[in-house]
């Protein structure tokens, strides 16, 4: 049992990890929100729509980074808890090298076939060119996306979450400032927004490299370990990566369905809703990273009480954060749409209706996502994989059916799908009599 002093110390450690993890998440989402706001006001509504269409590629890159670094971060946390620095360093090396290699392959794609990629994502003649303009710098700068997320995970679990927080804050400040410089002063248009994001990530990476200079005992590159690591890394990160793959497929399908059903007005409203999701994602990603990093360390130590405390505090935090965000959206959704440059009455009206519904839809989404992490850490891998697939794939048929049978209720598709999945999880959980009993020995091995 923890005494009072231990609880106070653990609470401080938890909040240090949580807030650092939330700031880390800014790298993946706040840059997109900032791009949307600035582009909406300096370029126009079609620019915001083009960013949302291009976000499928960002989600795909995030999926690859998650597959190669998030699972690795959990494994590194376990090895650090066991004091096995050699094994931790080897896992780190394999993860980082893999992320860089994948990023360079995506760069090659951006240099050779960017038009083909843009054609896959967008079928609207008015939006194809801004989509292509935004995509090219993003694909060429893919290694920066891959490495900033990977380094944030590794440097954080290696004991420097505050440095990661600083790097991400500077990353986003640079992105914000260069957005204005590149778009307004240089006249680069929407390409300037994408270029600014890449430059911001490079600055963030440079700052995180300071970790390797000031900390004596830290993760380092080594290929001397005899045991293979890539298979374990992919296996550990698979449920989260599968969920992200499904989200990529969902984003592509949703963009296509919304554009064909509601047109340019609808795709702009959907783009604003996806930016709202980024706000929820700040809290969700922070909680998930904290559970994966701090929770994994407790698994390595064999401290079940601390592990359960991590889970309890995480669920309490995500509940409060979601409710507060939802309340703010319902108070003044018109202001949010206008914040992204909407001036047309039709777009403002459509955005108001869509935002209020989506703000409710994201609540069950966040709970389901966190529960997937819990199933994974408790060793229920099949259930975690089921949730990974269902989290997004449930939405696609509902979205398609609503577009055909009740297009006026299209925005309710996400909420209906997530409620269906929540019911399915409860039914399967009870039917299979799953027990949340953590077996630390098996987990550590």
Coordinates of C-alpha atoms in Angstrom, one line a residue:
X1 CA 0.0 0.0 0.0
X2 CA 1.2 3.5 -0.8
X3 CA 1.7 5.9 2.1
X4 CA 0.7 9.5 1.9
X5 CA 4.2 10.7 0.8
X6 CA 4.3 8.1 -2.0
X7 CA 0.9 9.2 -3.2
X8 CA 1.9 12.8 -3.4
X9 CA 5.1 11.9 -5.2
X10 CA 3.2 9.7 -7.7
X11 CA 0.6 12.3 -8.3
X12 CA 3.3 14.8 -9.3
X13 CA 4.9 12.2 -11.6
X14 CA 1.5 11.5 -13.2
X15 CA 0.7 15.1 -13.9
X16 CA 4.2 15.7 -15.2
X17 CA 3.8 12.9 -17.7
X18 CA 0.2 13.9 -18.6
X19 CA 0.8 17.5 -19.4
X20 CA 4.0 16.7 -21.2
X21 CA 2.1 14.1 -23.3
X22 CA -0.7 16.6 -24.1
X23 CA 1.9 19.1 -25.3
X24 CA 3.6 16.3 -27.4
X25 CA 0.2 15.8 -29.0
X26 CA 0.2 19.4 -30.2
X27 CA 2.8 18.3 -32.8
X28 CA 0.3 16.1 -34.5
X29 CA -2.9 18.2 -34.2
X30 CA -2.4 21.8 -33.2
X31 CA -0.4 22.5 -36.3
X32 CA -3.3 21.3 -38.4
X33 CA -5.8 23.5 -36.5
X34 CA -3.5 26.5 -36.9
X35 CA -3.1 25.8 -40.6
X36 CA -6.9 25.6 -40.9
X37 CA -7.5 28.9 -39.1
X38 CA -4.8 30.9 -41.0
X39 CA -5.6 29.4 -44.4
X40 CA -9.3 30.0 -43.9
X41 CA -8.7 33.7 -43.3
X42 CA -5.9 34.2 -45.8
X43 CA -6.7 31.8 -48.5
X44 CA -10.4 30.9 -48.2
X45 CA -12.8 28.2 -47.4
X46 CA -11.6 25.9 -50.2
X47 CA -8.1 26.0 -48.6
X48 CA -9.5 24.7 -45.3
X49 CA -11.3 21.9 -47.3
X50 CA -8.1 21.0 -49.1
X51 CA -6.2 20.7 -45.8
X52 CA -8.9 18.3 -44.5
X53 CA -8.7 16.2 -47.7
X54 CA -4.9 16.1 -47.3
X55 CA -5.2 15.1 -43.7
X56 CA -5.7 11.5 -44.8
X57 CA -2.0 11.5 -45.7
X58 CA -1.0 13.0 -42.3
X59 CA -3.1 10.3 -40.6
X60 CA -1.4 7.7 -42.7
X61 CA 2.1 9.0 -41.7
X62 CA 1.0 9.1 -38.1
X63 CA -0.1 5.5 -38.4
X64 CA 3.3 4.4 -39.6
X65 CA 5.0 6.4 -36.9
X66 CA 2.7 4.9 -34.3
X67 CA 3.4 1.4 -35.5
X68 CA 7.1 1.9 -35.3
X69 CA 7.5 4.1 -32.2
X70 CA 4.5 3.9 -29.9
X71 CA 4.8 0.2 -29.3
X72 CA 8.5 0.7 -29.0
X73 CA 8.0 3.3 -26.4
X74 CA 5.9 0.9 -24.3
X75 CA 8.6 -1.8 -24.6
X76 CA 11.3 0.7 -23.8
X77 CA 9.4 1.8 -20.7
X78 CA 9.1 -1.8 -19.5
X79 CA 12.9 -2.4 -20.1
X80 CA 13.7 0.8 -18.2
X81 CA 11.6 -0.3 -15.4
X82 CA 13.6 -3.6 -15.3
X83 CA 16.9 -1.6 -15.5
X84 CA 17.9 -3.3 -18.8
X85 CA 19.4 -0.3 -20.6
X86 CA 21.1 -2.3 -23.3
X87 CA 17.8 -3.9 -24.5
X88 CA 16.0 -0.5 -24.2
X89 CA 18.7 1.2 -26.3
X90 CA 18.4 -1.5 -29.0
X91 CA 14.7 -1.2 -29.3
X92 CA 15.1 2.6 -29.5
X93 CA 17.6 2.2 -32.3
X94 CA 15.4 -0.1 -34.4
X95 CA 12.4 2.1 -33.9
X96 CA 14.1 5.4 -34.9
X97 CA 15.9 3.9 -37.9
X98 CA 12.7 2.4 -39.2
X99 CA 10.8 5.7 -38.9
X100 CA 13.5 7.5 -40.8
X101 CA 13.6 4.9 -43.6
X102 CA 9.8 5.1 -44.0
X103 CA 9.9 8.9 -44.0
X104 CA 12.5 8.9 -46.8
X105 CA 10.3 6.5 -48.9
X106 CA 7.4 9.0 -48.6
X107 CA 9.7 11.8 -49.7
X108 CA 10.4 9.9 -52.8
X109 CA 6.6 9.6 -53.4
X110 CA 6.3 13.4 -53.0
X111 CA 9.0 13.9 -55.6
X112 CA 7.7 11.5 -58.2
X113 CA 3.9 11.0 -58.0
X114 CA 2.2 13.8 -55.9
X115 CA -0.4 14.3 -58.6
X116 CA -1.5 10.7 -58.4
X117 CA -1.9 10.9 -54.7
X118 CA -3.9 14.1 -54.9
X119 CA -6.1 12.4 -57.5
X120 CA -6.8 9.5 -55.2
X121 CA -7.9 11.9 -52.4
X122 CA -10.0 14.5 -54.3
X123 CA -12.4 14.1 -57.2
X124 CA -13.6 17.7 -57.1
X125 CA -12.2 19.9 -59.9
X126 CA -12.3 23.1 -57.8
X127 CA -10.4 21.5 -54.9
X128 CA -7.8 19.3 -56.7
X129 CA -5.2 22.0 -57.2
X130 CA -5.1 23.4 -53.6
X131 CA -5.0 19.8 -52.4
X132 CA -2.0 19.1 -54.6
X133 CA -0.3 22.3 -53.5
X134 CA -0.6 21.4 -49.8
X135 CA 0.4 17.8 -50.4
X136 CA 3.8 18.3 -52.1
X137 CA 5.7 20.0 -49.2
X138 CA 4.1 17.6 -46.8
X139 CA 5.2 14.5 -48.6
X140 CA 8.7 15.8 -49.2
X141 CA 9.0 16.7 -45.5
X142 CA 7.6 13.3 -44.4
X143 CA 10.8 12.4 -42.4
X144 CA 10.2 15.5 -40.2
X145 CA 6.7 14.3 -39.4
X146 CA 7.8 10.7 -38.7
X147 CA 10.8 11.7 -36.5
X148 CA 9.2 14.4 -34.4
X149 CA 6.5 12.0 -33.2
X150 CA 9.0 9.2 -32.7
X151 CA 11.5 11.3 -30.8
X152 CA 8.7 12.8 -28.7
X153 CA 7.7 9.3 -27.6
X154 CA 11.3 8.1 -26.9
X155 CA 12.7 11.2 -25.2
X156 CA 9.6 11.4 -23.0
X157 CA 9.8 7.9 -21.8
X158 CA 13.6 8.3 -21.3
X159 CA 12.9 10.8 -18.6
X160 CA 12.8 14.2 -20.4
X161 CA 9.1 14.9 -20.9
X162 CA 9.6 18.6 -20.1
X163 CA 12.1 18.9 -22.9
X164 CA 9.7 17.3 -25.3
X165 CA 7.0 19.8 -24.1
X166 CA 9.4 22.7 -24.8
X167 CA 10.3 21.4 -28.2
X168 CA 6.6 20.9 -29.2
X169 CA 5.7 24.4 -28.0
X170 CA 8.5 26.0 -30.1
X171 CA 7.6 23.7 -33.0
X172 CA 4.1 25.2 -33.1
X173 CA 5.1 28.8 -32.5
X174 CA 7.5 28.5 -35.4
X175 CA 4.7 26.9 -37.5
X176 CA 2.3 29.7 -36.6
X177 CA 4.7 32.5 -37.4
X178 CA 5.9 31.0 -40.7
X179 CA 2.4 30.4 -41.8
X180 CA 1.8 34.1 -41.9
X181 CA 5.2 34.8 -43.4
X182 CA 5.0 32.2 -46.1
X183 CA 1.3 32.8 -47.0
X184 CA 1.0 36.5 -46.7
X185 CA 4.4 38.0 -47.2
X186 CA 6.0 35.5 -49.6
X187 CA 2.8 34.8 -51.4
X188 CA 3.2 31.0 -51.4
X189 CA -0.5 30.4 -50.7
X190 CA -1.5 27.1 -49.2
X191 CA 2.0 25.6 -50.0
X192 CA 3.4 28.0 -47.5
X193 CA 1.2 26.5 -44.7
X194 CA 2.4 23.0 -45.4
X195 CA 6.0 24.2 -45.6
X196 CA 5.7 26.0 -42.3
X197 CA 4.6 22.8 -40.6
X198 CA 7.6 20.9 -41.9
X199 CA 10.0 23.6 -40.8
X200 CA 8.4 23.7 -37.3
X201 CA 8.9 20.0 -36.9
X202 CA 12.6 20.3 -37.9
X203 CA 13.1 22.9 -35.2
X204 CA 11.3 20.7 -32.7
X205 CA 13.6 17.7 -33.6
X206 CA 16.7 19.9 -33.1
X207 CA 15.6 20.9 -29.6
X208 CA 14.8 17.3 -28.6
X209 CA 18.4 16.3 -29.6
X210 CA 19.6 18.3 -26.6
X211 CA 18.4 15.4 -24.5
X212 CA 21.4 13.4 -25.6
X213 CA 23.9 16.1 -24.5
X214 CA 22.7 16.9 -21.0
X215 CA 21.7 13.5 -19.7
X216 CA 24.5 11.0 -18.9
X217 CA 22.4 7.8 -18.9
X218 CA 20.1 7.9 -21.8
X219 CA 18.9 5.9 -24.8
X220 CA 21.5 5.7 -27.5
X221 CA 22.0 4.1 -30.9
X222 CA 23.3 0.5 -30.8
X223 CA 23.1 -2.5 -33.0
X224 CA 24.9 -4.9 -30.6
X225 CA 21.9 -6.6 -29.1
X226 CA 21.4 -10.2 -30.3
X227 CA 17.7 -10.4 -30.0
X228 CA 15.4 -9.1 -32.8
X229 CA 13.2 -6.2 -31.9
X230 CA 11.2 -5.1 -34.9
X231 CA 8.7 -7.9 -34.7
X232 CA 8.0 -7.1 -31.0
X233 CA 7.7 -3.4 -31.7
X234 CA 5.2 -3.9 -34.5
X235 CA 3.2 -6.4 -32.4
X236 CA 3.0 -4.1 -29.4
X237 CA 2.0 -1.1 -31.5
X238 CA -0.3 -3.1 -33.8
X239 CA -3.7 -2.4 -32.0
X240 CA -3.1 1.3 -32.0
X241 CA -1.7 1.3 -35.6
X242 CA -4.7 -0.7 -36.8
X243 CA -7.0 1.8 -35.2
X244 CA -5.1 4.6 -36.9
X245 CA -5.2 2.7 -40.3
X246 CA -9.0 2.4 -39.9
X247 CA -9.2 6.1 -39.1
X248 CA -7.2 6.9 -42.3
X249 CA -9.7 4.8 -44.3
X250 CA -12.6 6.5 -42.5
X251 CA -11.3 9.9 -43.2
X252 CA -10.9 9.1 -46.9
X253 CA -14.3 7.5 -47.1
X254 CA -16.0 10.3 -45.1
X255 CA -14.4 13.1 -47.2
X256 CA -15.7 11.3 -50.4
X257 CA -19.2 10.7 -49.1
X258 CA -19.6 14.2 -47.6
X259 CA -18.3 15.8 -50.8
X260 CA -20.7 13.9 -53.0
X261 CA -23.7 14.3 -50.7
X262 CA -23.5 17.8 -49.3
X263 CA -20.9 19.4 -51.7
X264 CA -18.5 22.2 -50.9
X265 CA -20.6 23.6 -48.1
X266 CA -20.6 20.2 -46.4
X267 CA -16.9 19.4 -46.9
X268 CA -16.1 22.8 -45.2
X269 CA -18.4 22.0 -42.3
X270 CA -16.8 18.6 -42.0
X271 CA -13.3 20.1 -42.1
X272 CA -14.2 22.4 -39.2
X273 CA -15.6 19.3 -37.3
X274 CA -12.3 17.5 -37.9
X275 CA -10.4 20.4 -36.5
X276 CA -12.7 20.1 -33.4
X277 CA -11.6 16.5 -33.2
X278 CA -8.0 17.7 -32.9
X279 CA -9.0 19.5 -29.7
X280 CA -10.4 16.3 -28.3
X281 CA -7.3 14.5 -29.5
X282 CA -5.0 16.7 -27.4
X283 CA -6.5 15.3 -24.3
X284 CA -7.0 11.8 -25.7
X285 CA -3.4 11.5 -27.0
X286 CA -2.1 12.9 -23.7
X287 CA -4.0 10.3 -21.7
X288 CA -3.0 7.4 -24.0
X289 CA 0.7 8.4 -24.0
X290 CA 0.6 8.6 -20.2
X291 CA -0.9 5.2 -19.8
X292 CA 1.5 3.7 -22.3
X293 CA 4.6 5.3 -20.8
X294 CA 4.0 5.7 -17.1
X295 CA 1.7 2.7 -17.0
X296 CA 4.3 0.5 -18.8
X297 CA 7.0 1.5 -16.3
X298 CA 4.7 0.4 -13.4
X299 CA 4.2 -2.9 -15.3
X300 CA 8.0 -3.3 -15.5
X301 CA 8.3 -2.6 -11.8
X302 CA 5.4 -5.0 -10.9
X303 CA 3.5 -2.2 -9.1
X304 CA -0.2 -3.0 -9.6
X305 CA -1.5 -0.3 -7.2
X306 CA 0.3 2.5 -9.1
X307 CA -0.8 1.1 -12.4
X308 CA -4.4 1.1 -11.4
X309 CA -4.0 4.6 -10.1
X310 CA -2.7 5.7 -13.5
X311 CA -5.9 4.3 -15.1
X312 CA -8.3 5.9 -12.6
X313 CA -6.7 9.3 -12.8
X314 CA -6.7 9.1 -16.7
X315 CA -10.4 8.3 -16.9
X316 CA -11.3 11.1 -14.5
X317 CA -9.2 13.6 -16.5
X318 CA -10.5 12.6 -20.0
X319 CA -14.1 12.8 -18.7
X320 CA -13.7 16.4 -17.4
X321 CA -11.8 17.5 -20.5
X322 CA -14.4 16.1 -22.9
X323 CA -17.4 17.6 -21.1
X324 CA -15.8 21.0 -20.9
X325 CA -15.0 21.0 -24.6
X326 CA -18.5 19.9 -25.6
X327 CA -20.1 22.6 -23.5
X328 CA -17.9 25.3 -25.1
X329 CA -18.9 24.1 -28.6
X330 CA -22.6 24.2 -27.8
X331 CA -22.4 27.7 -26.4
X332 CA -21.3 29.4 -29.7
X333 CA -20.7 27.1 -32.7
X334 CA -21.1 30.0 -35.1
X335 CA -18.0 31.7 -33.8
X336 CA -16.0 28.5 -34.4
X337 CA -17.0 28.3 -38.1
X338 CA -16.3 32.0 -38.5
X339 CA -12.9 31.5 -36.8
X340 CA -12.0 29.3 -39.8
X341 CA -12.9 31.9 -42.3
X342 CA -16.5 31.1 -43.0
X343 CA -18.4 34.1 -44.4
X344 CA -21.2 32.5 -46.3
X345 CA -24.5 32.1 -44.4
X346 CA -25.0 28.6 -45.8
X347 CA -21.6 27.5 -44.5
X348 CA -22.1 29.0 -41.1
X349 CA -25.5 27.4 -40.7
X350 CA -24.2 24.0 -41.9
X351 CA -21.2 24.3 -39.6
X352 CA -23.4 25.2 -36.6
X353 CA -25.5 22.1 -37.0
X354 CA -22.6 19.7 -37.7
X355 CA -20.4 21.0 -34.8
X356 CA -23.0 20.4 -32.1
X357 CA -23.7 16.9 -33.2
X358 CA -20.0 16.0 -33.7
X359 CA -19.1 17.5 -30.2
X360 CA -21.3 14.8 -28.8
X361 CA -20.1 12.1 -31.1
X362 CA -16.5 12.4 -30.0
X363 CA -17.3 11.6 -26.4
X364 CA -18.0 7.9 -26.9
X365 CA -15.1 7.8 -29.4
X366 CA -12.6 9.0 -26.8
X367 CA -13.8 6.5 -24.2
X368 CA -13.6 3.6 -26.6
X369 CA -10.1 4.5 -27.7
X370 CA -8.8 4.7 -24.1
X371 CA -10.6 1.3 -23.3
X372 CA -8.7 -0.2 -26.2
X373 CA -5.4 0.8 -24.5
X374 CA -6.6 -0.7 -21.3
X375 CA -7.4 -4.0 -23.0
X376 CA -4.0 -4.1 -24.5
X377 CA -2.1 -3.5 -21.3
X378 CA -4.2 -6.1 -19.5
X379 CA -3.2 -8.6 -22.2
X380 CA -6.6 -8.9 -23.9
X381 CA -5.0 -8.5 -27.4
X382 CA -7.9 -9.9 -29.4
X383 CA -10.4 -7.5 -27.8
X384 CA -8.0 -4.6 -28.4
X385 CA -7.7 -5.6 -32.1
X386 CA -11.5 -5.9 -32.4
X387 CA -11.9 -2.4 -31.1
X388 CA -9.1 -1.1 -33.4
X389 CA -11.0 -2.4 -36.4
X390 CA -14.5 -1.5 -35.2
X391 CA -13.6 2.0 -34.1
X392 CA -13.6 3.4 -37.6
X393 CA -15.0 0.6 -39.8
X394 CA -18.4 0.8 -38.0
X395 CA -18.8 4.4 -39.1
X396 CA -18.2 3.8 -42.8
X397 CA -21.4 1.7 -43.4
X398 CA -23.5 3.9 -41.2
X399 CA -22.2 7.0 -43.0
X400 CA -22.9 5.4 -46.4
X401 CA -26.4 4.2 -45.4
X402 CA -27.3 7.7 -44.0
X403 CA -26.1 9.4 -47.2
X404 CA -28.5 7.1 -49.2
X405 CA -31.5 6.8 -46.9
X406 CA -31.5 10.0 -44.8
X407 CA -29.0 12.6 -46.1
X408 CA -30.5 15.3 -43.9
X409 CA -29.3 13.3 -40.9
X410 CA -25.8 12.6 -42.3
X411 CA -24.0 14.3 -39.4
X412 CA -25.5 11.8 -36.9
X413 CA -23.6 8.9 -38.5
X414 CA -20.6 9.1 -36.2
X415 CA -22.7 9.2 -33.0
X416 CA -24.9 6.3 -34.1
X417 CA -21.9 4.2 -35.1
X418 CA -20.0 4.8 -31.8
X419 CA -23.0 4.0 -29.7
X420 CA -23.4 0.7 -31.7
X421 CA -19.8 -0.1 -31.0
X422 CA -20.0 0.7 -27.3
X423 CA -23.0 -1.7 -27.0
X424 CA -21.0 -4.4 -28.9
X425 CA -18.0 -4.0 -26.5
X426 CA -20.2 -4.4 -23.5
X427 CA -22.0 -7.5 -24.9
X428 CA -18.7 -9.2 -26.0
X429 CA -17.0 -8.3 -22.7
X430 CA -19.8 -10.0 -20.7
X431 CA -20.2 -12.9 -23.1
X432 CA -16.5 -13.8 -22.9
X433 CA -16.3 -13.1 -19.2
X434 CA -13.1 -11.0 -19.6
X435 CA -11.3 -10.2 -16.3
X436 CA -9.1 -7.2 -15.8
X437 CA -6.4 -9.0 -13.9
X438 CA -2.9 -7.8 -14.8
X439 CA -0.3 -10.5 -14.9
X440 CA 2.9 -8.6 -14.5
X441 CA 5.3 -11.5 -15.1
X442 CA 3.8 -12.4 -18.4
X443 CA 3.6 -8.7 -19.5
X444 CA 7.2 -8.1 -18.7
X445 CA 8.3 -11.2 -20.6

